[in-house]
């Protein structure tokens, strides 16, 4: 297969990786001082089961263009490998799971070693590799990225229990639809989950599912020792026994060791001549080594399987392993959260020939010369090009045209703005890629798709067009299309956005991904959305329609909590414009914001970390509103981006101010007009982003606490002129807590209006009145926060 010296070196590195990973966890739990008494953890057993596979991958198989999502619990193995390759420091390993140390689970944004995909929420890193492969196909089909750079394989190291996650199978189906290529999933089939041993016969189900989706399945069940033993007299009977042994029995015998293996095998197969002789020829240690020599722990078997793949079809390697392989807790069903005792670590130290005080030395205890090992590591293909993070310059953002329509919804305005971009030939428009979970038309992406086409590996003709059947939409697929049509699973949408939003780093080609979905169904993909933001993927998500303003739909289709999600989600700037000219300003900002990669300080005018950029969420509405006929000033545009501006600026003796976000703005305008007949200097604050207002406010407060006494946020400046007796009424078609905090900025009384309960069907007037966000409710709220003078309109409105 290869020079024996290479295998000898790899075997030595395998031992070293296992030791370093185990010692890193032991150090964190037993040797590092703890001030809070909390268990640190680290998953020694789950790490150990992948030591062989990851040794083969990183030191032999991987190329610079390949990308890997490491099983979350194999993080210590990953960090140990990076340490040997010079991409991780001893200080970070010693601080594993401590402040700014090596992370519990591999992280693109928190770790300093070369993490391709963050993992942690099980199943998401697995599916991410599939969508990254689709993103790579998109980049290559459009002729983007560095010239001559070969295609990479997107590889996931998968815990078998991760295959319980439904999003994995949703992704498999989507991959089948889009002819996914260059994807490897390597399943660590140790037949244990967090709390138990997996069900019998599961492996056959996995094989059937993957093959039905067009994947090649490679089963690595037997290692070299077992394969050799099967060729001995009686070996066929031993193989049959192994194949029929229940998972729980195999795990228990692995933990008990050689003597237990001997007794059980002789009880079941003894007095059969050849089989008994096969067993008796081996010592207890040799018998234990034979019975635990599964395919996933045998370097020659693993490397041969990886080397044998000479095509770009997706491949699932089902690798039989032992959880905790090489450690004293191997096979025990309690080993998931278990840790080796100090005495067990000392036994492992002796087996590894590691001297006390030399635990962190890269080549301690290895028989091979250090020069030989260093020379081998310096030539590892994976590290041949140094850092594997690529980049692509930011694209200029053209001026966006506001549609001239006198009455328009923000959802329709979004579609028209994109349609106008599709007509042009800007560099930015050429890099936009849209995607949607089966709601392309109903989220107003249709005009964009008509002009830019749908993406597919091969051309597909629109049958309706061919048959001359009239249709509003032109659904032609080609490798040059700029829209990826997905199935209805929202998890897949956010994973696709995550992959496309990392294209500049993974593949050296900057894309501007825009994903659309129904606002209430953001909640169905929240785990994947959070995961995408945690990776610092850059994308724009447009959620529409929203709120109870989706009046006839009723029930759970009327989103309530999504504004709070937009405020709480790190890495995501959330906007909810009322008018289309606001949307045009904010989309222009978003196209620039998603491309920013600086590490500058907070902006002094709004105390937001705008230099670092991030992703953007637009919460839009289907409600047509009369559009204001105005020419926006630069100050108004800046205020819209910062989160709010005055639609009606309050006077010096203001008694009431209404702060409104989104679709209920017409009711707020009417309410202000009525209130102003009885109250002085009434103001109307148009909030475009409660998220950015709140973030700037809390950041400025932190700055003042750290000595920057003149720090003042945008919302503090907006509300500062209001007299202390002025009352605030906040209103949104969403949870009232979204804006209810505004009273705390300068200590004004506040009445927060919004939606707290599931909706029902009806007209806008019915539902606004039912939930207390109509004009009458605003007028009544104004009386509550600024009592005194009777408001004659209350009776008529009520």
XYZ file of C-alpha atoms in Angstrom, residues 96-389:
294
model
C -9.029 24.108 27.214
C -12.603 25.065 28.136
C -11.269 28.036 30.088
C -11.465 31.748 29.284
C -10.085 32.305 25.754
C -8.604 28.813 25.648
C -9.200 26.102 23.082
C -12.960 25.791 22.724
C -15.117 22.955 23.992
C -16.314 22.394 20.435
C -14.498 23.543 17.277
C -15.339 27.171 16.498
C -14.486 29.293 13.464
C -14.828 32.479 15.479
C -13.443 31.534 18.906
C -10.604 29.136 18.135
C -7.242 30.227 16.768
C -6.488 26.946 15.019
C -7.791 26.272 11.545
C -11.478 25.432 12.048
C -13.461 25.114 8.801
C -16.967 24.718 10.233
C -18.122 25.384 13.764
C -19.804 22.430 15.417
C -21.573 21.966 18.727
C -25.280 21.659 18.046
C -25.258 18.062 16.859
C -26.261 17.338 13.290
C -25.804 20.888 11.999
C -22.114 20.582 11.150
C -22.915 17.361 9.332
C -25.539 18.949 7.093
C -23.429 22.081 6.660
C -20.851 20.143 4.641
C -23.525 19.092 2.155
C -24.647 22.672 1.615
C -21.033 23.847 1.443
C -20.552 21.408 -1.432
C -23.563 22.913 -3.207
C -22.098 26.378 -2.610
C -18.793 25.213 -4.094
C -20.651 23.938 -7.183
C -22.369 27.324 -7.508
C -19.046 29.174 -7.287
C -17.397 26.971 -9.909
C -20.380 27.090 -12.277
C -20.249 30.896 -12.208
C -16.505 31.002 -12.819
C -15.729 32.591 -9.470
C -12.890 31.994 -7.032
C -9.143 31.599 -7.584
C -8.297 30.342 -11.064
C -7.031 26.772 -11.213
C -7.969 25.929 -7.638
C -9.206 22.301 -7.555
C -12.503 21.267 -6.034
C -12.364 20.306 -2.393
C -14.186 17.566 -0.526
C -16.580 18.713 2.171
C -16.112 16.184 4.975
C -18.136 15.633 8.141
C -16.980 13.499 11.059
C -20.282 12.235 12.378
C -21.187 10.711 15.705
C -23.633 7.865 15.120
C -26.074 9.432 17.578
C -26.046 12.587 15.421
C -27.924 10.581 12.830
C -30.945 10.790 15.138
C -31.225 14.454 14.154
C -33.984 15.073 11.634
C -32.155 17.930 9.940
C -29.536 15.424 8.706
C -32.143 13.566 6.675
C -33.772 16.790 5.474
C -30.345 17.746 4.130
C -29.849 14.338 2.501
C -33.043 14.781 0.500
C -32.061 18.300 -0.552
C -28.653 17.018 -1.621
C -30.318 14.381 -3.787
C -32.444 17.052 -5.465
C -29.384 19.162 -6.279
C -27.006 16.377 -7.333
C -24.633 16.943 -4.424
C -21.003 15.988 -5.084
C -17.660 15.977 -3.262
C -19.209 15.211 0.110
C -17.908 12.636 2.594
C -19.672 11.760 5.812
C -17.511 9.604 8.060
C -19.700 8.002 10.707
C -18.039 7.149 14.019
C -20.187 4.058 14.577
C -19.280 3.282 18.176
C -22.870 2.150 18.825
C -23.214 4.349 21.908
C -25.186 7.531 22.401
C -24.991 9.953 25.321
C -26.925 7.739 27.689
C -27.140 4.309 26.137
C -26.119 1.720 23.564
C -27.812 2.148 20.190
C -30.550 -0.137 18.890
C -29.665 -3.332 17.047
C -29.887 -3.318 13.270
C -29.487 0.432 12.932
C -26.520 0.092 10.601
C -28.603 -1.629 7.934
C -31.127 1.218 8.056
C -28.364 3.789 7.612
C -26.991 1.921 4.605
C -30.420 1.748 3.001
C -31.139 5.432 3.499
C -27.821 6.615 2.086
C -27.945 4.307 -0.903
C -31.503 5.410 -1.673
C -30.197 8.991 -1.838
C -27.498 8.067 -4.335
C -24.561 7.845 -1.948
C -21.861 5.204 -2.027
C -21.661 3.461 1.329
C -18.314 2.065 2.487
C -18.502 -0.092 5.619
C -15.303 -0.380 7.648
C -16.126 -3.098 10.136
C -13.010 -5.268 10.492
C -9.436 -4.178 11.086
C -6.273 -5.844 9.766
C -5.931 -8.146 12.789
C -9.487 -9.369 12.454
C -9.198 -9.843 8.709
C -6.045 -11.930 9.243
C -7.741 -13.991 11.958
C -10.714 -14.678 9.689
C -8.313 -16.307 7.237
C -7.127 -18.771 9.919
C -8.775 -22.104 10.515
C -11.955 -21.397 12.463
C -11.899 -17.732 11.466
C -15.218 -17.920 9.668
C -16.956 -19.024 12.883
C -15.337 -16.137 14.805
C -16.500 -13.664 12.162
C -20.038 -15.026 12.335
C -19.987 -14.621 16.129
C -18.802 -11.008 15.829
C -21.492 -10.220 13.265
C -24.290 -11.506 15.470
C -23.060 -10.213 18.837
C -25.469 -7.556 20.203
C -24.105 -4.024 20.587
C -24.558 -4.009 24.350
C -22.726 -7.312 24.768
C -19.827 -6.154 22.607
C -19.484 -2.906 24.569
C -19.553 -4.689 27.935
C -16.926 -7.249 26.887
C -14.714 -4.473 25.517
C -14.764 -2.775 28.915
C -14.121 -6.034 30.799
C -11.063 -6.962 28.723
C -9.197 -10.053 27.533
C -10.218 -12.548 30.240
C -13.897 -11.740 29.733
C -13.525 -12.068 25.972
C -11.883 -15.475 26.421
C -14.565 -16.815 28.736
C -17.434 -15.608 26.588
C -15.916 -16.849 23.328
C -15.056 -20.259 24.779
C -18.525 -20.536 26.292
C -20.096 -19.797 22.894
C -17.539 -21.354 20.517
C -15.432 -23.699 22.635
C -14.833 -27.384 21.873
C -15.020 -26.639 18.168
C -11.428 -27.445 17.407
C -10.137 -24.769 15.074
C -12.007 -21.897 16.722
C -10.805 -22.888 20.196
C -7.244 -23.146 18.911
C -7.515 -19.696 17.326
C -8.555 -18.250 20.664
C -6.026 -20.154 22.737
C -3.096 -19.089 20.537
C -3.568 -15.554 21.869
C -2.860 -14.111 25.292
C -5.570 -12.115 27.036
C -3.993 -8.867 25.814
C -3.714 -10.181 22.258
C -7.271 -11.458 22.314
C -8.568 -8.099 23.554
C -6.573 -6.319 20.818
C -8.051 -8.678 18.222
C -11.654 -8.255 19.323
C -11.430 -4.437 19.496
C -9.546 -4.177 16.195
C -12.544 -2.729 14.391
C -12.210 -1.061 11.002
C -12.353 2.471 12.384
C -9.338 1.827 14.622
C -7.087 0.287 12.001
C -4.935 2.811 10.133
C -4.255 0.632 7.050
C -7.950 -0.148 6.667
C -9.023 3.488 7.080
C -6.404 4.891 4.694
C -7.089 2.267 2.048
C -10.791 3.125 2.174
C -10.112 6.854 1.818
C -7.553 6.337 -0.959
C -9.913 4.108 -2.930
C -12.418 6.896 -3.665
C -11.664 8.081 -7.195
C -14.944 9.876 -8.025
C -16.928 12.909 -6.867
C -20.115 11.092 -5.798
C -21.121 11.569 -2.163
C -19.731 8.858 0.116
C -20.740 7.650 3.563
C -18.019 5.764 5.434
C -19.631 3.710 8.189
C -16.683 3.086 10.513
C -17.118 0.618 13.353
C -15.346 1.956 16.440
C -15.181 1.584 20.210
C -16.125 4.569 22.339
C -13.123 5.272 24.531
C -10.780 3.138 22.404
C -7.332 2.913 23.982
C -8.556 4.200 27.348
C -9.513 2.322 30.560
C -13.172 3.339 30.149
C -13.498 1.914 26.627
C -16.913 0.382 25.975
C -18.573 1.293 29.294
C -22.062 2.655 28.743
C -21.438 5.432 31.295
C -18.311 6.701 29.575
C -19.837 9.584 27.643
C -19.532 12.091 30.466
C -17.047 9.977 32.411
C -13.463 11.017 33.063
C -10.414 8.903 33.745
C -9.312 8.955 37.356
C -5.792 10.190 38.175
C -4.761 6.555 38.695
C -6.099 5.593 35.251
C -4.246 8.504 33.691
C -1.030 7.310 35.318
C -1.609 3.871 33.778
C -2.103 5.520 30.395
C 1.021 7.619 30.940
C 3.082 4.508 31.536
C 1.663 2.850 28.411
C 2.536 5.954 26.386
C 6.052 6.289 27.908
C 5.400 9.888 28.901
C 7.600 11.210 31.721
C 6.106 13.426 34.445
C 6.666 17.051 33.521
C 6.894 16.267 29.806
C 3.187 15.738 29.129
C 2.851 18.583 26.589
C 5.981 17.833 24.562
C 4.919 16.979 20.997
C 7.094 13.883 20.552
C 7.540 12.662 24.118
C 7.409 8.888 24.443
C 7.691 8.152 20.726
C 10.454 5.821 19.573
C 11.002 7.502 16.223
C 13.559 10.328 15.894
C 12.077 13.803 16.328
C 13.680 14.933 13.066
C 11.836 12.200 11.180
C 8.522 13.203 12.736
C 9.062 16.923 12.156
C 9.993 16.334 8.545
C 6.875 14.210 8.021
C 4.588 16.831 9.596
C 6.159 19.608 7.527
C 5.139 17.754 4.360
C 1.569 16.894 5.345
C -0.578 17.820 2.288
C -3.272 19.425 4.448
C -0.883 22.186 5.566
C 0.931 22.628 2.276
C -0.515 26.090 1.609
C -0.402 27.382 5.176
C -3.588 29.110 6.265
C -6.642 27.789 4.477
C -8.872 30.815 5.049
